[in-house]
mmCIF file with all atom_site columns, C-alpha atoms in Angstrom:
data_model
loop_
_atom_site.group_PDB
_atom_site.id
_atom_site.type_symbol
_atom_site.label_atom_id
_atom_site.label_alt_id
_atom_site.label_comp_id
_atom_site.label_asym_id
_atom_site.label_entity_id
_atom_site.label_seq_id
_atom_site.pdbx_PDB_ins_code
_atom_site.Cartn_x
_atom_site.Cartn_y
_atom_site.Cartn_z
_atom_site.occupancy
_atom_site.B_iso_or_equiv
_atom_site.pdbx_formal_charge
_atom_site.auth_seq_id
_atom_site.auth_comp_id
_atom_site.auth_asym_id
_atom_site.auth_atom_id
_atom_site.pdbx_PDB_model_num
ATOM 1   C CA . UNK E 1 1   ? 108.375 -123.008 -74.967  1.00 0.00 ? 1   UNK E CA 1
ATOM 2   C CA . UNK E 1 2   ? 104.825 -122.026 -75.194  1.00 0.00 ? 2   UNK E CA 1
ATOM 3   C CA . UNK E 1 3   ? 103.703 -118.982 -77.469  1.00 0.00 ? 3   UNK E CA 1
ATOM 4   C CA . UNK E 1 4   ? 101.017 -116.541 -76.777  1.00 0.00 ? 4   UNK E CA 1
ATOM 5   C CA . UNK E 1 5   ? 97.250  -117.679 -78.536  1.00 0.00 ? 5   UNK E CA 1
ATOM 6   C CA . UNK E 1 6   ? 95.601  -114.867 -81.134  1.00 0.00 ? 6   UNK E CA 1
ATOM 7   C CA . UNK E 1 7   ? 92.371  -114.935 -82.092  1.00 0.00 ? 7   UNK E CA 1
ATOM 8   C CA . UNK E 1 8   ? 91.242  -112.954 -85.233  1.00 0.00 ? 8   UNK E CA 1
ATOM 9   C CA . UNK E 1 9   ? 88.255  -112.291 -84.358  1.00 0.00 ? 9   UNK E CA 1
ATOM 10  C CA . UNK E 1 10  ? 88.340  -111.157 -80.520  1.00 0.00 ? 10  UNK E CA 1
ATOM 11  C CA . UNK E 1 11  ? 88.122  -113.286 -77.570  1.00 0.00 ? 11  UNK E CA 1
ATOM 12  C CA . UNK E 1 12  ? 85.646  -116.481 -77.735  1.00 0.00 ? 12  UNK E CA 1
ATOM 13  C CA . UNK E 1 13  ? 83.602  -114.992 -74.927  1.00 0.00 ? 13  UNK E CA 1
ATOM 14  C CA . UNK E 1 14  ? 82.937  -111.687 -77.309  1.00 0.00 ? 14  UNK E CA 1
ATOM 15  C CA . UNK E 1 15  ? 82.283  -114.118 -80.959  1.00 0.00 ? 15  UNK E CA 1
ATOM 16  C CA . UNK E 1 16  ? 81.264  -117.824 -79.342  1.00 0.00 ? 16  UNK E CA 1
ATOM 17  C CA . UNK E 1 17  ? 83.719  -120.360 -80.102  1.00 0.00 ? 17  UNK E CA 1
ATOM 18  C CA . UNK E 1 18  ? 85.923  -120.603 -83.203  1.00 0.00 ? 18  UNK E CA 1
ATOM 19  C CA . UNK E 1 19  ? 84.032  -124.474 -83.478  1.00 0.00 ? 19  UNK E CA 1
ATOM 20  C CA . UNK E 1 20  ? 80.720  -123.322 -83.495  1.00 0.00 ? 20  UNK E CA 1
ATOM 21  C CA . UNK E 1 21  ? 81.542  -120.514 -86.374  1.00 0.00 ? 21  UNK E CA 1
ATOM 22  C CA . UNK E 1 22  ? 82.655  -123.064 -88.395  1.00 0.00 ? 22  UNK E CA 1
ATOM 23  C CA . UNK E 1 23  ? 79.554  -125.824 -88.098  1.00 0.00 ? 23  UNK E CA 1
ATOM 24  C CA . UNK E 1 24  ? 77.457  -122.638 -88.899  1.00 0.00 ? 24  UNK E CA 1
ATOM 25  C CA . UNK E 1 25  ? 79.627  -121.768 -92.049  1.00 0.00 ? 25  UNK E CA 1
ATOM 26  C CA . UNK E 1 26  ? 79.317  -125.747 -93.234  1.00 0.00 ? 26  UNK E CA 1
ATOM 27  C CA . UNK E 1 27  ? 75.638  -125.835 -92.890  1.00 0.00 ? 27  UNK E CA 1
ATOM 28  C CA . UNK E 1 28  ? 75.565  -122.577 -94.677  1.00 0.00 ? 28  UNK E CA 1
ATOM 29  C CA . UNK E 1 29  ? 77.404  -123.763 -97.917  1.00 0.00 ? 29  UNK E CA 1
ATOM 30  C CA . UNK E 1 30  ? 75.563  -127.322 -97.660  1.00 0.00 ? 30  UNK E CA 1
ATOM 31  C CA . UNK E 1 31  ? 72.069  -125.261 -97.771  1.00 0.00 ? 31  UNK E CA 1
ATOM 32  C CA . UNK E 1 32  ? 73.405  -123.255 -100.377 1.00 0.00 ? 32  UNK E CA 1
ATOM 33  C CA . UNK E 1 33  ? 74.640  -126.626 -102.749 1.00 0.00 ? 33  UNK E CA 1
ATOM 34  C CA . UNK E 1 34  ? 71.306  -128.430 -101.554 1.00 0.00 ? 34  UNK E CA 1
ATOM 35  C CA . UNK E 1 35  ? 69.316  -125.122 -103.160 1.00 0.00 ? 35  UNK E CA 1
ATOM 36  C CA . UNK E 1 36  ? 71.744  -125.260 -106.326 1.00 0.00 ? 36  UNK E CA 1
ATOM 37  C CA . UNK E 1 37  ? 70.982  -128.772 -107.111 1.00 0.00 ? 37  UNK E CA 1
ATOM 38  C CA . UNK E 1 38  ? 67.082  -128.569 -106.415 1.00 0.00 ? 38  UNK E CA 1
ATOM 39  C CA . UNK E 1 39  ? 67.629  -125.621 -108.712 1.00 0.00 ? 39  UNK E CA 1
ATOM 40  C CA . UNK E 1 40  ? 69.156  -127.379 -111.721 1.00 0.00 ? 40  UNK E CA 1
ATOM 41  C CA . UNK E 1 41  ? 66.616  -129.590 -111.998 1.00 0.00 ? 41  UNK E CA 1
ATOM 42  C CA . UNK E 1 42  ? 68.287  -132.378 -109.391 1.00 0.00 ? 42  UNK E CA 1
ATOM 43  C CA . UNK E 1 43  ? 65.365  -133.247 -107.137 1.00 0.00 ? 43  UNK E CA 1
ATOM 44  C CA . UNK E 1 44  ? 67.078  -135.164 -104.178 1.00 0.00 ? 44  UNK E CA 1
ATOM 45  C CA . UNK E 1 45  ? 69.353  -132.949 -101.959 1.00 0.00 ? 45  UNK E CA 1
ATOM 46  C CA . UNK E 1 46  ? 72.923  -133.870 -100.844 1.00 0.00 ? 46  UNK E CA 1
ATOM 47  C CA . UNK E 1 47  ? 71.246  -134.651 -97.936  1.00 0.00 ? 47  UNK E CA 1
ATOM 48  C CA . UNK E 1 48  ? 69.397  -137.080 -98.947  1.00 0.00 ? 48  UNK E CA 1
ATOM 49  C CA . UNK E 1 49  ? 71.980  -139.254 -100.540 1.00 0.00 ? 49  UNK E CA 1
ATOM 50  C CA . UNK E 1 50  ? 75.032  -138.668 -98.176  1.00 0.00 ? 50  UNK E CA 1
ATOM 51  C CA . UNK E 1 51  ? 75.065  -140.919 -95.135  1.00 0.00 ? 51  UNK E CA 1
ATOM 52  C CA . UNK E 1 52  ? 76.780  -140.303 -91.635  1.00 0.00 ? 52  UNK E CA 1
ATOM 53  C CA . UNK E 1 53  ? 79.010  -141.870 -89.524  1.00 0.00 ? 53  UNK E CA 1
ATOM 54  C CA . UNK E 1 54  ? 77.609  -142.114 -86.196  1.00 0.00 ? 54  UNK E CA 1
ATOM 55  C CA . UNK E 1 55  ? 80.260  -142.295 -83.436  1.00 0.00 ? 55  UNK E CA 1
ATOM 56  C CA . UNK E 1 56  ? 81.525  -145.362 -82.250  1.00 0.00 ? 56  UNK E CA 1
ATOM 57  C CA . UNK E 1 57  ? 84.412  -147.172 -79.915  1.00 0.00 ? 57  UNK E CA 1
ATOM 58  C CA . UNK E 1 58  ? 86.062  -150.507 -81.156  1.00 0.00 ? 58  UNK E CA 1
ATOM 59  C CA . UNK E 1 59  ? 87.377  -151.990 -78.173  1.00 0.00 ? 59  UNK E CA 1
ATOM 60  C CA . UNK E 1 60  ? 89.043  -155.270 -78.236  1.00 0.00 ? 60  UNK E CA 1
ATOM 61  C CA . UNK E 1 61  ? 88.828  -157.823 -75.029  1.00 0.00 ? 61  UNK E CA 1
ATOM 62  C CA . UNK E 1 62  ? 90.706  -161.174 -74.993  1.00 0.00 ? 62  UNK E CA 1
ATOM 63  C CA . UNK E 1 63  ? 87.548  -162.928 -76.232  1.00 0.00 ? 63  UNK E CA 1
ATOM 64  C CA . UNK E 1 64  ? 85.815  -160.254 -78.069  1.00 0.00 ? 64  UNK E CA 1
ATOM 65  C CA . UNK E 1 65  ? 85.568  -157.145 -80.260  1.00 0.00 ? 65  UNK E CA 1
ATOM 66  C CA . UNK E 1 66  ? 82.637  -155.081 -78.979  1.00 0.00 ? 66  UNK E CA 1
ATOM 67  C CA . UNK E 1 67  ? 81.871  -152.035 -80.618  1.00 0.00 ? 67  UNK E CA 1
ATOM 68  C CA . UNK E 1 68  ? 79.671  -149.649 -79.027  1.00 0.00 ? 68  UNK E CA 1
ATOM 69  C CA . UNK E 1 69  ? 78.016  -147.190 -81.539  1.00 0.00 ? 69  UNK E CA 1
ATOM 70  C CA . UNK E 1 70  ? 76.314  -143.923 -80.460  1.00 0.00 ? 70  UNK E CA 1
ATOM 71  C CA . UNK E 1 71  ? 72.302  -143.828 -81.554  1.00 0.00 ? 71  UNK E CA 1
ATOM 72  C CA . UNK E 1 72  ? 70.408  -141.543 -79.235  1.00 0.00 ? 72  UNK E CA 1
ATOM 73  C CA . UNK E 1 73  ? 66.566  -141.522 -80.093  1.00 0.00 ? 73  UNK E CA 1
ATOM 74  C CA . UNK E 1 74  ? 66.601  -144.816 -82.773  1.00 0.00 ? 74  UNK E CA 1
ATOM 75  C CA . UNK E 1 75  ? 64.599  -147.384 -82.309  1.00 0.00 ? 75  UNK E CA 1
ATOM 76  C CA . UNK E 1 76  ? 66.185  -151.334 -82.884  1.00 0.00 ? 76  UNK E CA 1
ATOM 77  C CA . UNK E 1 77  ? 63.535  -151.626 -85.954  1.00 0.00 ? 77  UNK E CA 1
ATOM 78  C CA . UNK E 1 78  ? 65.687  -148.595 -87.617  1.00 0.00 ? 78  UNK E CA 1
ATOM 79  C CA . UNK E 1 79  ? 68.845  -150.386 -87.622  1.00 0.00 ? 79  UNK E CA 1
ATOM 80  C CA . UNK E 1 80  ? 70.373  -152.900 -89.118  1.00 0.00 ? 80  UNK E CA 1
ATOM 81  C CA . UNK E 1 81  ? 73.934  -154.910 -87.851  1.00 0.00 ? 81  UNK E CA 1
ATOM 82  C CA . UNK E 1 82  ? 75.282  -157.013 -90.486  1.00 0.00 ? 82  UNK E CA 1
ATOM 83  C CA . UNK E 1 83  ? 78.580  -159.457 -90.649  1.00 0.00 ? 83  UNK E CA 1
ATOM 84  C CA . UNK E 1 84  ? 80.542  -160.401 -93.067  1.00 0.00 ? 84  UNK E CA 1
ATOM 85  C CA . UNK E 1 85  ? 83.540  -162.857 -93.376  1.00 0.00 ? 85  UNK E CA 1
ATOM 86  C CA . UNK E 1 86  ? 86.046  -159.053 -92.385  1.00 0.00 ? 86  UNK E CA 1
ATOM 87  C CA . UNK E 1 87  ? 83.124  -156.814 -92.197  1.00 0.00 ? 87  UNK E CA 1
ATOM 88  C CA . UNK E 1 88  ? 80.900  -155.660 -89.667  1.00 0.00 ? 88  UNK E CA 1
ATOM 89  C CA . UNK E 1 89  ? 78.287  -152.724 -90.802  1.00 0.00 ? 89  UNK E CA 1
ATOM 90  C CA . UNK E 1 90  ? 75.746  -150.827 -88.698  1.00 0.00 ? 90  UNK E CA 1
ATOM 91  C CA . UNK E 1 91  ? 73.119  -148.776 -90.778  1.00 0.00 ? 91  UNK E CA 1
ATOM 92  C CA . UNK E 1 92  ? 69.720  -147.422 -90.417  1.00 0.00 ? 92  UNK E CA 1
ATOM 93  C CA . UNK E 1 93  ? 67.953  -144.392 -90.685  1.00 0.00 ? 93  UNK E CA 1
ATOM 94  C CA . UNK E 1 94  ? 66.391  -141.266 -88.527  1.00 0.00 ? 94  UNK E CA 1
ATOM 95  C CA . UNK E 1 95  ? 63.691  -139.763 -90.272  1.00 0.00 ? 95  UNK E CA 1
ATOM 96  C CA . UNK E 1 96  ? 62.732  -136.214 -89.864  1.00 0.00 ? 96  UNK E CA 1
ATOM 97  C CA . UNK E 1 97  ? 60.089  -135.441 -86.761  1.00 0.00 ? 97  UNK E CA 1
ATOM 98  C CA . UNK E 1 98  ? 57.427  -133.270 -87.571  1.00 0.00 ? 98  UNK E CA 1
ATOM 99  C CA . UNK E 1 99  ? 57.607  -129.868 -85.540  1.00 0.00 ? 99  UNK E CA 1
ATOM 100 C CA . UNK E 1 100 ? 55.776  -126.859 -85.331  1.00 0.00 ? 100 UNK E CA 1
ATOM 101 C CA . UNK E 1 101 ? 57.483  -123.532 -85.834  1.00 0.00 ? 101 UNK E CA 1
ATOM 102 C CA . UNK E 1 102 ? 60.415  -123.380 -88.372  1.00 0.00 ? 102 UNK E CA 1
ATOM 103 C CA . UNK E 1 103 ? 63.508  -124.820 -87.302  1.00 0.00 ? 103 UNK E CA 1
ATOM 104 C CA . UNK E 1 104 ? 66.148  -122.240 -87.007  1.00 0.00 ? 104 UNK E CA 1
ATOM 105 C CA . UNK E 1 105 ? 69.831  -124.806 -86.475  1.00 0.00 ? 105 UNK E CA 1
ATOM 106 C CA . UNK E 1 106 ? 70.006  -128.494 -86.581  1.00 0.00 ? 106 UNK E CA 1
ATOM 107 C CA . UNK E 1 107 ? 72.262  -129.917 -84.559  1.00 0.00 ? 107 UNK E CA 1
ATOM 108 C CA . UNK E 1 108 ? 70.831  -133.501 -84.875  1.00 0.00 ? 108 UNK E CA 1
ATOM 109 C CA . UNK E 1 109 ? 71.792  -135.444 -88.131  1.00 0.00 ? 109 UNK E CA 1
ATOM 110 C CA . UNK E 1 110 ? 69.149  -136.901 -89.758  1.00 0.00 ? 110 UNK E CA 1
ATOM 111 C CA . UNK E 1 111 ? 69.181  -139.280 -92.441  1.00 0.00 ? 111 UNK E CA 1
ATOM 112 C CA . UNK E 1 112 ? 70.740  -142.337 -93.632  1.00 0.00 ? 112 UNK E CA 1
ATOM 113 C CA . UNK E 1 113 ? 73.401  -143.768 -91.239  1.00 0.00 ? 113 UNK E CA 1
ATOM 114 C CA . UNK E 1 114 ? 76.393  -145.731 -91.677  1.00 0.00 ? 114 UNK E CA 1
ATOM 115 C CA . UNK E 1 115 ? 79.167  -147.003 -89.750  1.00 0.00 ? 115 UNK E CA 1
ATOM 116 C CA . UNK E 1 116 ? 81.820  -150.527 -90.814  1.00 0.00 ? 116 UNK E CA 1
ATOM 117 C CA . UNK E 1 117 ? 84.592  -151.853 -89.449  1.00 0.00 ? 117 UNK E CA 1
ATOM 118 C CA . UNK E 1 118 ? 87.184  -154.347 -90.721  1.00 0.00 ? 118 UNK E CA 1
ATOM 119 C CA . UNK E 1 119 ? 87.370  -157.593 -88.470  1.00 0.00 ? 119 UNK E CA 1
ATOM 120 C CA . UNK E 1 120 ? 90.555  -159.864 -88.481  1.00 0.00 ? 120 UNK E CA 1
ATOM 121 C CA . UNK E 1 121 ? 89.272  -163.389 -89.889  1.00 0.00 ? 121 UNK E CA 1
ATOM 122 C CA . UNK E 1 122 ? 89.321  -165.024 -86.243  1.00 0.00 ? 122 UNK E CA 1
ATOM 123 C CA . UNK E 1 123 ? 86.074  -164.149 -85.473  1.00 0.00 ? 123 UNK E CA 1
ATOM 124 C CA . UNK E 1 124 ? 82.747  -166.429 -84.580  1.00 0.00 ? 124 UNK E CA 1
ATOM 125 C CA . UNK E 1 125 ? 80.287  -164.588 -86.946  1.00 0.00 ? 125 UNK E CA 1
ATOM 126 C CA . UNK E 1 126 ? 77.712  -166.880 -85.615  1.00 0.00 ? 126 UNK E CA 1
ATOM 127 C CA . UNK E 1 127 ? 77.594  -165.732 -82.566  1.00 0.00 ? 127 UNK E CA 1
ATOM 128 C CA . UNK E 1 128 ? 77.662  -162.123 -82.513  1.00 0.00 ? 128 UNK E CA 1
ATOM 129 C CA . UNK E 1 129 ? 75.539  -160.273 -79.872  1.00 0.00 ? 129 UNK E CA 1
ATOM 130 C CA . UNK E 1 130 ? 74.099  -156.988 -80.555  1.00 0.00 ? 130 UNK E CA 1
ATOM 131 C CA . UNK E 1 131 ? 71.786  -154.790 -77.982  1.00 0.00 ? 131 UNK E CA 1
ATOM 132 C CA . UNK E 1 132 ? 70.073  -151.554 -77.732  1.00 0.00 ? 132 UNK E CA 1
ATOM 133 C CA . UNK E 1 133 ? 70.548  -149.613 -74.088  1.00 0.00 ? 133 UNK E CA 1
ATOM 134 C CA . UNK E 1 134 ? 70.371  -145.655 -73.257  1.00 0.00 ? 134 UNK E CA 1
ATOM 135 C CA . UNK E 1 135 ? 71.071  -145.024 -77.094  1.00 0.00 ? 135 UNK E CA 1
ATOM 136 C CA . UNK E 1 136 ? 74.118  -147.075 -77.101  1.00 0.00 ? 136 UNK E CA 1
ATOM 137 C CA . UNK E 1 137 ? 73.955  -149.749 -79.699  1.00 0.00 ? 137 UNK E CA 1
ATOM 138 C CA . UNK E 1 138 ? 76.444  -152.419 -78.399  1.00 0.00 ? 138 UNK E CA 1
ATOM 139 C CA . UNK E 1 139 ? 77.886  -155.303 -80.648  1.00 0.00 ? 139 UNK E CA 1
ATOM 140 C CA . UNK E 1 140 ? 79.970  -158.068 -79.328  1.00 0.00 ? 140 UNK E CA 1
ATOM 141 C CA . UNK E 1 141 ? 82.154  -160.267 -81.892  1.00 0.00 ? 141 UNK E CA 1
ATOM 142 C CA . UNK E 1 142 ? 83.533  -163.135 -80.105  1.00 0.00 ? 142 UNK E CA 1
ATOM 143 C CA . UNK E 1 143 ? 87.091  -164.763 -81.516  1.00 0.00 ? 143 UNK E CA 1
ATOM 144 C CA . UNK E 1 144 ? 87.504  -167.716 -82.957  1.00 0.00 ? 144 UNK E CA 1
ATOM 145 C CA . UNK E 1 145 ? 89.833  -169.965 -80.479  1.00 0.00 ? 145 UNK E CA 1
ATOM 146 C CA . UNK E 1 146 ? 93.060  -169.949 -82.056  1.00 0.00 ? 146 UNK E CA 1
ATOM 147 C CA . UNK E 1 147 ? 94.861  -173.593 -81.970  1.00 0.00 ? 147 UNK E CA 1
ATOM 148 C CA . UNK E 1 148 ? 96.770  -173.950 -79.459  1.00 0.00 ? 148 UNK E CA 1
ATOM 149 C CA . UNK E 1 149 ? 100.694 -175.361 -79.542  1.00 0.00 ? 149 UNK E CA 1
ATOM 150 C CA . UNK E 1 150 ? 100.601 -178.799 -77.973  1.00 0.00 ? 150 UNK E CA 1
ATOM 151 C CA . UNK E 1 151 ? 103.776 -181.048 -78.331  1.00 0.00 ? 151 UNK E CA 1
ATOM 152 C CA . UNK E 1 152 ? 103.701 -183.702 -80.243  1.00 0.00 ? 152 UNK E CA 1
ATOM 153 C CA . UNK E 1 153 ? 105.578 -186.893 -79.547  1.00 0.00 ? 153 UNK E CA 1
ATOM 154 C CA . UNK E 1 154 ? 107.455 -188.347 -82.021  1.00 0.00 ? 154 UNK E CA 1
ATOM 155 C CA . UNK E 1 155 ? 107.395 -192.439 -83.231  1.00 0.00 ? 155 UNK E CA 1
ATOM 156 C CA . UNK E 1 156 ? 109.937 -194.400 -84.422  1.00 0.00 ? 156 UNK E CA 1
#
């Protein structure tokens, strides 16, 4: 059984969507906190010390986990891909462009940048692959071979 959709506030066409209202209400209240703590005397803004997440796909392969992480506009020098022995972290930073005119919405993050993933153990951390195409940071984790069964013959 399906029931009938209401919308408070009219139809999307009349308001723009319900998604769009909301991202405008967030950036409101983190101006608003941003102005509060420059205010009291705090002089870096939550934006300054809050990283991202950019998005990102873990896939897994029968050789590999490759994880392809969404960076549109960052160059390789801005970003760093580190392993550790069940951790793989991706983090960087997009600085601000200069512009002329004031900007009226962002809908680009800006900032520091951070995206990790825990890796099973099996994994060749030595030869991990990483590259940079069409803003697509791609990172390839190849498994360790597992040993295989093999039958063993017994003397006596």
């Amino acid at each position: 059984m399906t029931l009938p959709a209401r919308h408070r506030h009219g139809t999307l066409t009349e308001r723009g969507s319900p998604r769009s209202e909301m991202t405008t209400d967030f950036e409101d209240i983190f101006e608003r906190m941003n102005r509060f703590l420059e205010s009291a005397g705090l002089s870096r803004s939550l934006s300054e010390t809050m990283a991202w997440a950019p998005l990102a796909d873990m896939t897994e392969t029968d050789d590999a986990y490759v994880i392809e992480c969404e960076l549109p506009g960052v160059k390789r020098e801005d970003i760093d891909v580190e392993i550790t022995e069940h951790e793989l972290a991706i983090t960087g930073e997009i600085t601000e462009r200069e512009r002329e005119g004031v900007l009226r919405r962002r809908g680009r993050p800006v900032g520091r940048f951070e995206y990790r993933a825990l890796l099973p153990t099996d994994v060749r951390a030595d030869d991990v692959e990483a590259a940079l195409s069409d803003g697509v940071l791609k990172v390839t984790i190849p498994k360790a071979k597992a040993a295989k069964p093999r039958h063993i013959e017994i003397q006596g």
